[in-house]
Coordinates of C-alpha atoms and ligand atoms in Angstrom, one line a residue:
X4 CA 0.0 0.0 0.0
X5 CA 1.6 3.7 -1.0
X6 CA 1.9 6.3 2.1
X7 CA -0.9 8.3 1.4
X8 CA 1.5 11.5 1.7
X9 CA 3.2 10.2 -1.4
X10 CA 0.0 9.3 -3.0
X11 CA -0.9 13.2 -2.3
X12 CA 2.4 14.3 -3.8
X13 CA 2.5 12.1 -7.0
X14 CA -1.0 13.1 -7.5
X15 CA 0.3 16.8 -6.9
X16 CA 3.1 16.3 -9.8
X17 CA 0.9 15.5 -12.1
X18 CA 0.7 11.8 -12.1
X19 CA -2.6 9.7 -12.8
X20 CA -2.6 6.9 -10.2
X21 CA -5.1 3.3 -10.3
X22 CA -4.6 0.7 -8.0
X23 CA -4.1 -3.3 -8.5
X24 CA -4.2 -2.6 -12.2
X25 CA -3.1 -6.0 -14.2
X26 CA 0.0 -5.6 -16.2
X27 CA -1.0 -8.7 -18.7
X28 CA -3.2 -5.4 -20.4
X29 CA 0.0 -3.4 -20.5
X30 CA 2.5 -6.0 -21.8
X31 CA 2.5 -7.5 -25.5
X32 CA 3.1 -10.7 -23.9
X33 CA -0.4 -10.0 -22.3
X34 CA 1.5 -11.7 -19.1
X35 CA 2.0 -10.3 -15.7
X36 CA 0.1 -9.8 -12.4
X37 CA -0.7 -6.8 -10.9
X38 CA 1.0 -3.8 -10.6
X39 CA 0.2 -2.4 -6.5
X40 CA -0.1 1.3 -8.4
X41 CA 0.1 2.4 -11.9
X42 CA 0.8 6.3 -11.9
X43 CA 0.8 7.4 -15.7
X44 CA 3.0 10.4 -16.1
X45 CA 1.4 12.3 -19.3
X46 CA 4.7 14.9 -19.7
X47 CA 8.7 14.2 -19.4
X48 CA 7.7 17.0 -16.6
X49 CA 5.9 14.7 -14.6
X50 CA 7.9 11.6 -15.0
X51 CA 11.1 13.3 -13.8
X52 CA 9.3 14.5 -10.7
X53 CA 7.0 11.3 -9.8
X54 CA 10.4 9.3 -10.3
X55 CA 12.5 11.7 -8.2
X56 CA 9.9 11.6 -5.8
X57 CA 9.7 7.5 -5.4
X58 CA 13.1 7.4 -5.7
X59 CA 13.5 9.6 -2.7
X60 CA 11.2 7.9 -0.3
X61 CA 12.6 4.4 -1.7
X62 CA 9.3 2.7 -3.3
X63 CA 10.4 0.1 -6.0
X64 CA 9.6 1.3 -9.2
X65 CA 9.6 -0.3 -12.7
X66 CA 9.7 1.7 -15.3
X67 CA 7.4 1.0 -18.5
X68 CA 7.0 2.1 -22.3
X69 CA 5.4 -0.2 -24.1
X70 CA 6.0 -3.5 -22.2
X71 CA 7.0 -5.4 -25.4
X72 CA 10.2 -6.3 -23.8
X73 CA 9.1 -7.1 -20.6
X74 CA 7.9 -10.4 -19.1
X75 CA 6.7 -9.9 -15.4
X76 CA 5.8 -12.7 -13.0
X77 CA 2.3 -13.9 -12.4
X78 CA 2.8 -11.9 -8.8
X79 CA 2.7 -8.9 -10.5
X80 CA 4.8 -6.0 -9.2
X81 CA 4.8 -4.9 -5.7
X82 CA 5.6 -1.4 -5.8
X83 CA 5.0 1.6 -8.3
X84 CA 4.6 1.0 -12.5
X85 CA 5.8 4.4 -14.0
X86 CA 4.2 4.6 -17.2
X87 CA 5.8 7.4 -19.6
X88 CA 3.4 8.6 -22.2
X89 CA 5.1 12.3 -23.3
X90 CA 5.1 11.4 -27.3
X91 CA 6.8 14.5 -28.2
X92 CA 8.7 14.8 -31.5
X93 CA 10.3 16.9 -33.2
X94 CA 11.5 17.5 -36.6
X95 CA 14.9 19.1 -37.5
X96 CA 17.4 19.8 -40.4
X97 CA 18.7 16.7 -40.4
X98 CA 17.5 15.4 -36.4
X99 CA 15.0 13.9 -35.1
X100 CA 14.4 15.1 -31.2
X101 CA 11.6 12.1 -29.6
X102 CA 10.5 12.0 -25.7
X103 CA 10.7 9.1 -24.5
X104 CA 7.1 8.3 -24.3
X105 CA 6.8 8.5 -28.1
X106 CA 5.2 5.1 -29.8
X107 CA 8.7 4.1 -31.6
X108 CA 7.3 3.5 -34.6
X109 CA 5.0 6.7 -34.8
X110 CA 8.9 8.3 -34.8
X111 CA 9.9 6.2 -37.8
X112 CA 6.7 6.8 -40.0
X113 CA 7.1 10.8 -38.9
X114 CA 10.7 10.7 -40.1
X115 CA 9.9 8.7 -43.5
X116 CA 6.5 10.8 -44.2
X117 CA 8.4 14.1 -43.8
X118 CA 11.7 12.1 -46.3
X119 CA 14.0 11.2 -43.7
X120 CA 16.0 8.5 -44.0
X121 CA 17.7 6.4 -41.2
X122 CA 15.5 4.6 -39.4
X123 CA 13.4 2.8 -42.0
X124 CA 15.1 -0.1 -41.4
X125 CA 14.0 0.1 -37.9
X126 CA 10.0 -0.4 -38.9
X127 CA 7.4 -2.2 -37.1
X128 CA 9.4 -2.5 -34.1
X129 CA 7.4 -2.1 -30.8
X130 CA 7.2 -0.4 -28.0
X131 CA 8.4 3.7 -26.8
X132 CA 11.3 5.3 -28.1
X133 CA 12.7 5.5 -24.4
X134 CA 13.3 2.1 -24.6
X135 CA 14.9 1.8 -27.8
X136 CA 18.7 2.5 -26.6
X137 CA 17.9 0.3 -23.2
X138 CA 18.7 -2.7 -25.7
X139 CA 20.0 -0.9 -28.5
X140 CA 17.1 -1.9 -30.9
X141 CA 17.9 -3.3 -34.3
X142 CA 16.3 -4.9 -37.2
X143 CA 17.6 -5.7 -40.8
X144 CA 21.2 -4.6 -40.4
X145 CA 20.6 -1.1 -38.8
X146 CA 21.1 -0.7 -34.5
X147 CA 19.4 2.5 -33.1
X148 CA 22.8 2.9 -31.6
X149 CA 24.5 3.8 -35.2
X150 CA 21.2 6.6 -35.3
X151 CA 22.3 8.3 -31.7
X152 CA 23.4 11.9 -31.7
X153 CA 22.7 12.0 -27.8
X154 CA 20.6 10.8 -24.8
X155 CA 19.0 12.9 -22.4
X156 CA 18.8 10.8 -19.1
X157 CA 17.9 11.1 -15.7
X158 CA 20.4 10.5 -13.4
X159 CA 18.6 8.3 -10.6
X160 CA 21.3 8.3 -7.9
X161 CA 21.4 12.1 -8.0
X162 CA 18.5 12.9 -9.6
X163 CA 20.5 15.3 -11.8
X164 CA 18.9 15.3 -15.6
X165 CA 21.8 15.5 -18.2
X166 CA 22.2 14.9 -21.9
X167 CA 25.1 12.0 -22.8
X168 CA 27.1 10.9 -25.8
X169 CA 25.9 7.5 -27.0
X170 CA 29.8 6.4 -26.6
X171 CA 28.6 6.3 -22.6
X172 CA 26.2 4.1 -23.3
X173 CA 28.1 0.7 -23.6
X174 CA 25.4 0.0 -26.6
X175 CA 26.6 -3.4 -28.0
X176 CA 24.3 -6.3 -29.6
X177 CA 20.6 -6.1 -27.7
X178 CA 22.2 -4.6 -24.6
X179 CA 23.9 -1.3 -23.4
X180 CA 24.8 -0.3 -19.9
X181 CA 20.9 0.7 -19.2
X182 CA 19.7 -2.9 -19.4
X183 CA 18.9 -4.7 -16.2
X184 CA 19.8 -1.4 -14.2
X185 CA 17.5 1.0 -12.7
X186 CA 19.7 3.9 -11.8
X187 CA 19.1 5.6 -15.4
X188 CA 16.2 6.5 -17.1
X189 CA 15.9 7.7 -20.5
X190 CA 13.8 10.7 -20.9
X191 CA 14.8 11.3 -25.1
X192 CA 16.8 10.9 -27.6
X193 CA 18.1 12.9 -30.9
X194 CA 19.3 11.2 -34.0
X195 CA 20.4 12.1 -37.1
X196 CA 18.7 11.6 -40.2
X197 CA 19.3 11.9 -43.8
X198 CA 17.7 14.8 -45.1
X199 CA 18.2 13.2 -48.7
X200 CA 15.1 11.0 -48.4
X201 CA 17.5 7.8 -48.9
X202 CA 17.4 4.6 -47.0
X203 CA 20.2 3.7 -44.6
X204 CA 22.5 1.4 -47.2
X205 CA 20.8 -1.7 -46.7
X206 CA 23.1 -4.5 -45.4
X207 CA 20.9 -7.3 -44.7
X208 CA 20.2 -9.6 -47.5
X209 CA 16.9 -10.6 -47.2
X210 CA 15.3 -7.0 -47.0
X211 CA 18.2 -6.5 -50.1
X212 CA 16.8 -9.2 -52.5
X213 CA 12.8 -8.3 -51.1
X214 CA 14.0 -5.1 -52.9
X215 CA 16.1 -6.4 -55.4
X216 CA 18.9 -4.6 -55.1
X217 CA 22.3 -5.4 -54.3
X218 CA 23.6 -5.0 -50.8
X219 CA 24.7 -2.2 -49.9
X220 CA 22.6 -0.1 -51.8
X221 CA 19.6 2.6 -51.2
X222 CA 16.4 2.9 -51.7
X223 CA 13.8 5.6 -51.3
X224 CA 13.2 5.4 -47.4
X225 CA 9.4 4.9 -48.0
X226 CA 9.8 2.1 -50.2
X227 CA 12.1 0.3 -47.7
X228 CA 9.4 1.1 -45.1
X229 CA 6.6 -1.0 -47.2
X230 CA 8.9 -3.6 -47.7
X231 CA 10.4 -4.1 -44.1
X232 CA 7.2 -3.7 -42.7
X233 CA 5.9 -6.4 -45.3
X234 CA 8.6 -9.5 -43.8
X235 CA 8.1 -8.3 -40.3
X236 CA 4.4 -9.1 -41.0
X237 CA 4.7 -12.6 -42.8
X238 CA 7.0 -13.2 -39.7
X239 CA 4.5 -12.2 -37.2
X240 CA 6.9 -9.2 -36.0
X241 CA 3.9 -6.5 -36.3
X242 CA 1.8 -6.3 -33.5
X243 CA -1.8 -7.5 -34.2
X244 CA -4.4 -8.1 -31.8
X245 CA -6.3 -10.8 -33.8
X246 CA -3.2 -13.0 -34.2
X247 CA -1.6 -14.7 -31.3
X248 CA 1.5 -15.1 -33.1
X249 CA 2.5 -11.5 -32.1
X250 CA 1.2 -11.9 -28.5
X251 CA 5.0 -12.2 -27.5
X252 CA 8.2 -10.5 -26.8
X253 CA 9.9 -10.4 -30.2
X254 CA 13.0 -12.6 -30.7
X255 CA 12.5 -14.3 -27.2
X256 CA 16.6 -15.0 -27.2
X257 CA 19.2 -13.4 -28.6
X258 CA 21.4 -14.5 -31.2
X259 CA 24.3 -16.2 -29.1
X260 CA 28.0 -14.9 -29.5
X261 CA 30.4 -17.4 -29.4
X262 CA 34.5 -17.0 -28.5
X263 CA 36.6 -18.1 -31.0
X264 CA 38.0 -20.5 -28.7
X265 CA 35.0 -22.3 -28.4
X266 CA 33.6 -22.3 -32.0
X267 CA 35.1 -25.5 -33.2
X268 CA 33.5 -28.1 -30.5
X269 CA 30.0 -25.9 -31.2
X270 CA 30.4 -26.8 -35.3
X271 CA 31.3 -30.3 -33.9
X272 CA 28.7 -30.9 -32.2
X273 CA 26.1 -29.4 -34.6
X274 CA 27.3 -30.8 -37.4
X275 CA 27.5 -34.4 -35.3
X276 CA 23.1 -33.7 -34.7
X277 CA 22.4 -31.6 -38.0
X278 CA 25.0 -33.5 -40.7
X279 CA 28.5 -33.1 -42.0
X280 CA 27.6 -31.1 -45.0
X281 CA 25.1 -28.8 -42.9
X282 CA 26.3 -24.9 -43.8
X283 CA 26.4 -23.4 -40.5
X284 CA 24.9 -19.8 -40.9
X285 CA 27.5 -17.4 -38.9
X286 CA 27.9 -13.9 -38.7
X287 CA 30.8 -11.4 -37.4
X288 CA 29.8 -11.1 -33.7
X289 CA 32.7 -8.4 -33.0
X290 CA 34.3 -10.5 -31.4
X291 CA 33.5 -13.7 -32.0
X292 CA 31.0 -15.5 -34.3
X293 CA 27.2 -15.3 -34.2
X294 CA 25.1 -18.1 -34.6
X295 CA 21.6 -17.8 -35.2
X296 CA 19.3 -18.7 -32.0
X297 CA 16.1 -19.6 -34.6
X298 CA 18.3 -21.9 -36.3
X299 CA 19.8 -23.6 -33.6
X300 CA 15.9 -24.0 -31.9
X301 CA 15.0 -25.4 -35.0
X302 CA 18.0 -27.7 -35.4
X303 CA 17.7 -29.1 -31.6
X304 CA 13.9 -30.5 -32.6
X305 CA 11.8 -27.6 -31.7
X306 CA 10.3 -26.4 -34.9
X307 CA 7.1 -24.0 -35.4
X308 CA 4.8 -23.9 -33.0
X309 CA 6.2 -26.2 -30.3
X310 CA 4.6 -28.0 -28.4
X311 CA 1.8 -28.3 -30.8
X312 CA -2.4 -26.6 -30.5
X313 CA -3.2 -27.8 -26.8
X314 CA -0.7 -25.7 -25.5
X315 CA -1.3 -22.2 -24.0
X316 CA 2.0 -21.0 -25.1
X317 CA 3.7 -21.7 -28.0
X318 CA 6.5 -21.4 -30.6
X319 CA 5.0 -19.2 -33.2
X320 CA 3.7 -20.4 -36.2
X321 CA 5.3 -18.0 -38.4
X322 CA 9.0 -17.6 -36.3
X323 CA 10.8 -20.4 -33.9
X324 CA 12.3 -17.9 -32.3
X325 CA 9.1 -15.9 -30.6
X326 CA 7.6 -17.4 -27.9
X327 CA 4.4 -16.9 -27.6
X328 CA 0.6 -16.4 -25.5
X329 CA -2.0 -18.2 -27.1
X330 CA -4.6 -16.6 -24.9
X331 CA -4.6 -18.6 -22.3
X332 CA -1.1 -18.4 -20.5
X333 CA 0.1 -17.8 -17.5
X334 CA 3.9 -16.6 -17.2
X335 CA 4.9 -19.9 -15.6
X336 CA 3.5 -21.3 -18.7
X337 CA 5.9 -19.0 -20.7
X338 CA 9.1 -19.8 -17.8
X339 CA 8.7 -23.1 -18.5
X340 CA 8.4 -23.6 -22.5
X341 CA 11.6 -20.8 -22.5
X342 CA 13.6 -23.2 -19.9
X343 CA 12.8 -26.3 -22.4
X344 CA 13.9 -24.5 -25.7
X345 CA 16.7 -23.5 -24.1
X346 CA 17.8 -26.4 -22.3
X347 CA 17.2 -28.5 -25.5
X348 CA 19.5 -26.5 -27.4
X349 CA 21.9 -26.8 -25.1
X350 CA 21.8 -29.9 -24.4
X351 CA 22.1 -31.0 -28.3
X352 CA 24.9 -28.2 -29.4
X353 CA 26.6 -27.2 -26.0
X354 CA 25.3 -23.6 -26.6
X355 CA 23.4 -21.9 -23.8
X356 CA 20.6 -19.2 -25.3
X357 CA 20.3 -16.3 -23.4
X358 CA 16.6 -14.6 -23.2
X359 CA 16.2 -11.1 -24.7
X360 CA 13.2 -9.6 -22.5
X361 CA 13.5 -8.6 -19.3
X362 CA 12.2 -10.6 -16.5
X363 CA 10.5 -9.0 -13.8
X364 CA 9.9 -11.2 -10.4
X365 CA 10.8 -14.0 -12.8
X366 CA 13.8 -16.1 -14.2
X367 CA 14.5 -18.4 -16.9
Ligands
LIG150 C1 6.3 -8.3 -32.1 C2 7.6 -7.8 -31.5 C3 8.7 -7.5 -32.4 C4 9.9 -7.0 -31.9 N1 10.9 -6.8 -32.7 C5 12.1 -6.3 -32.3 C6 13.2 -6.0 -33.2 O1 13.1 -6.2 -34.4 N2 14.4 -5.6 -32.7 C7 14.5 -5.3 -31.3 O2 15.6 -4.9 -30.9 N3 13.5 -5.5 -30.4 C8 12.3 -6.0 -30.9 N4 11.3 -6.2 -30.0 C9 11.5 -6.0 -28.6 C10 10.9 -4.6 -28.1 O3 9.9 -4.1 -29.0 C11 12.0 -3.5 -28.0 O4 13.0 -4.0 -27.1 C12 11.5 -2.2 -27.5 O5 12.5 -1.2 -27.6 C13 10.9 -2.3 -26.1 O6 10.3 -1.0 -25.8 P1 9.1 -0.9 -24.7 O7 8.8 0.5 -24.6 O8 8.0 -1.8 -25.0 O9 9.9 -1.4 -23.4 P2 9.3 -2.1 -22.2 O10 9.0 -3.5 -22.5 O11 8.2 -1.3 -21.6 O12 10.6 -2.1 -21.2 C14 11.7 -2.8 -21.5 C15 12.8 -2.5 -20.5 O13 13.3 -1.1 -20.7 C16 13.0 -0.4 -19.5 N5 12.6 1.0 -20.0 C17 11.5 1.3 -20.7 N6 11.5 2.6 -20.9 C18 12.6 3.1 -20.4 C19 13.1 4.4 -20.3 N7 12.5 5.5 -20.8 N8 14.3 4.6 -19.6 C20 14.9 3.5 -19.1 N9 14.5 2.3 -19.1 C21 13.3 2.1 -19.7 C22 12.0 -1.1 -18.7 O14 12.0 -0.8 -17.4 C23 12.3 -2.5 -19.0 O15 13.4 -2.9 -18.2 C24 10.1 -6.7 -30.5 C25 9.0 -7.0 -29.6 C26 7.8 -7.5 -30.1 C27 6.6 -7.7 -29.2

């Protein structure tokens, strides 16, 4: 139960406040018991203050955007959920200046309609724009991180609000140094666009031959729009309501990086399960090599739409590599399909997956 002094003074700072509201309508997962309080904070204003305040008189918080990335325990949360909601954007000569609260994709169709180009690759993608350096969002060979100009944070530990260079950011492959911490939070971000109304040079094949061009080239940034937003569909990447394929978390693991060291016994042992002549695909995984985690799932037996109908949660039909609600589900249903895919692939090709979302009162 809040103090009802900070109830009065989060209500004061502009925050909207409900009680025992269940996060399973706030997450794409649709998992996750009850938040204790929800206060909604409509401006950047009013999210700095509300989370200076909690932060001062020590309530847990969790911060949320658009919960795509986010798998929370059946429990719920016992403490206070911060939404942020301030979609602010704005246009410059070549930037692009969003609020955190911004819908991520509203950012990327402003930027395209207005002949921008940059983030087109970056289409479809769920959830706020806050979020998007917390894992340093990619899709179809473009990382928000390469986007960055700067990062306006708040400072949690001192409550001090500064803008920082995305080189203090730790931004790597679907992490940075604001995953899995709570002593930053993100309040915007400005990137650079092209004001030339050309894509990003595209560097991933399959969005290159859906284009048919060679990679490495440009496109208009509108067309590549259509056309990215056309395979995240037939992959069940977009979110839809009416199709419990995208009732998940995206790519529920990431794409594991393995040392160079340890690359040979992994191609052993795959190519022992899979067969001699098997091509491996691989990727640069600075440093390292990337293996694909959708591959590997595949390869270790669990193929689309694991375990099959009578299951609440399942593989989806359209991508191994989402796990997802089929209406039903609880999150221990989720825990425990996410521990079997993971353990199986393990157990055939010595390679241990490593989930993407972040788990909250909850572990794989
Ligand atoms: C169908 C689908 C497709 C997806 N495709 C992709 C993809 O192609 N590429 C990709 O990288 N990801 C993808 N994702 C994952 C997800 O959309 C991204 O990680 C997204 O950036 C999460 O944003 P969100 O606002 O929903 O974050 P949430 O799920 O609300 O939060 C995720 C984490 O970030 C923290 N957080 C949220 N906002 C802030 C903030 N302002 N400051 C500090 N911390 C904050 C939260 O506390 C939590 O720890 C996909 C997800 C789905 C459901």
């Amino acid at each position: 139960m809040l103090d009802p002094l900070i109830r009065g003074r989060l209500e004061q700072a502009g925050a909207q406040l409900s009680e025992r509201v269940p996060l399973s309508r706030l997450t794409t997962l649709r998992l996750g018991g009850p938040a204790a309080v929800l206060a909604e904070c409509p401006s950047t204003d009013v999210l700095v203050a509300v989370v200076r305040l909690l932060d001062d008189a020590r309530v847990p918080t969790l911060i949320l955007g658009g919960g795509s990335n986010l798998l929370i325990s059946d429990d719920g949360f016992d403490g206070v959920v911060v939404g942020v909601a301030d979609a602010g954007v704005e246009l410059g000569e070549d930037t692009v200046l969003a609020q955190a609260g911004a819908v991520w994709d509203d950012v990327v169709a402003k930027t395209v309609a207005a002949g921008f180009g940059g983030l087109e690759c970056l289409s479809g993608i769920p959830g706020s724009t806050g979020a998007t350096p917390v894992q340093n969002v990619g899709a179809y060979g473009v990382e928000v991180g390469s986007l960055l100009r700067r990062v306006q944070l708040l400072d949690r530990t001192t409550g001090e609000v500064r803008w920082v260079d995305p080189s203090e950011l730790g931004l790597s492959y679907r992490t940075s140094v604001l995953k899995h911490r709570s002593d930053a939070l993100v309040l915007a971000v400005e990137m650079t666009v092209r004001p030339d109304g050309a894509s990003a040079p595209l560097t991933y094949r399959e969005l290159a031959v859906a284009l048919g061009v060679r990679e490495g080239e440009q496109r208009p940034t509108a067309e590549v729009r259509d056309t990215v937003l056309a395979l995240r569909r037939s992959k069940g990447m977009v979110l839809d309501g009416n199709d419990h394929d995208t009732w998940s978390a995206g790519s529920f693991f990431t794409n594991p990086v393995i040392p160079d060291a340890s690359l040979p016994p992994v191609l052993d042992a795959i190519k022992a399960k899979v067969g001699e002549d098997t091509k491996v695909p691989q990727f640069p995984g600075n440093p390292g090599t990337k293996l694909s985690a959708g591959w590997l799932i595949e390869r270790a037996g669990f193929g689309r739409g694991y375990p099959g109908v009578e299951s609440p949660v399942r593989l989806s039909t359209k991508h191994t590599l989402a796990l997802t609600n089929r209406g039903q589900a609880s999150t221990s249903d989720l825990v425990a399909l996410a521990r079997t895919i993971r353990d199986g692939v393990e157990a055939a090709f010595g390679v241990r997956l490593e989930p993407e979302p972040v788990t909250v009162g909850c572990s794989i």
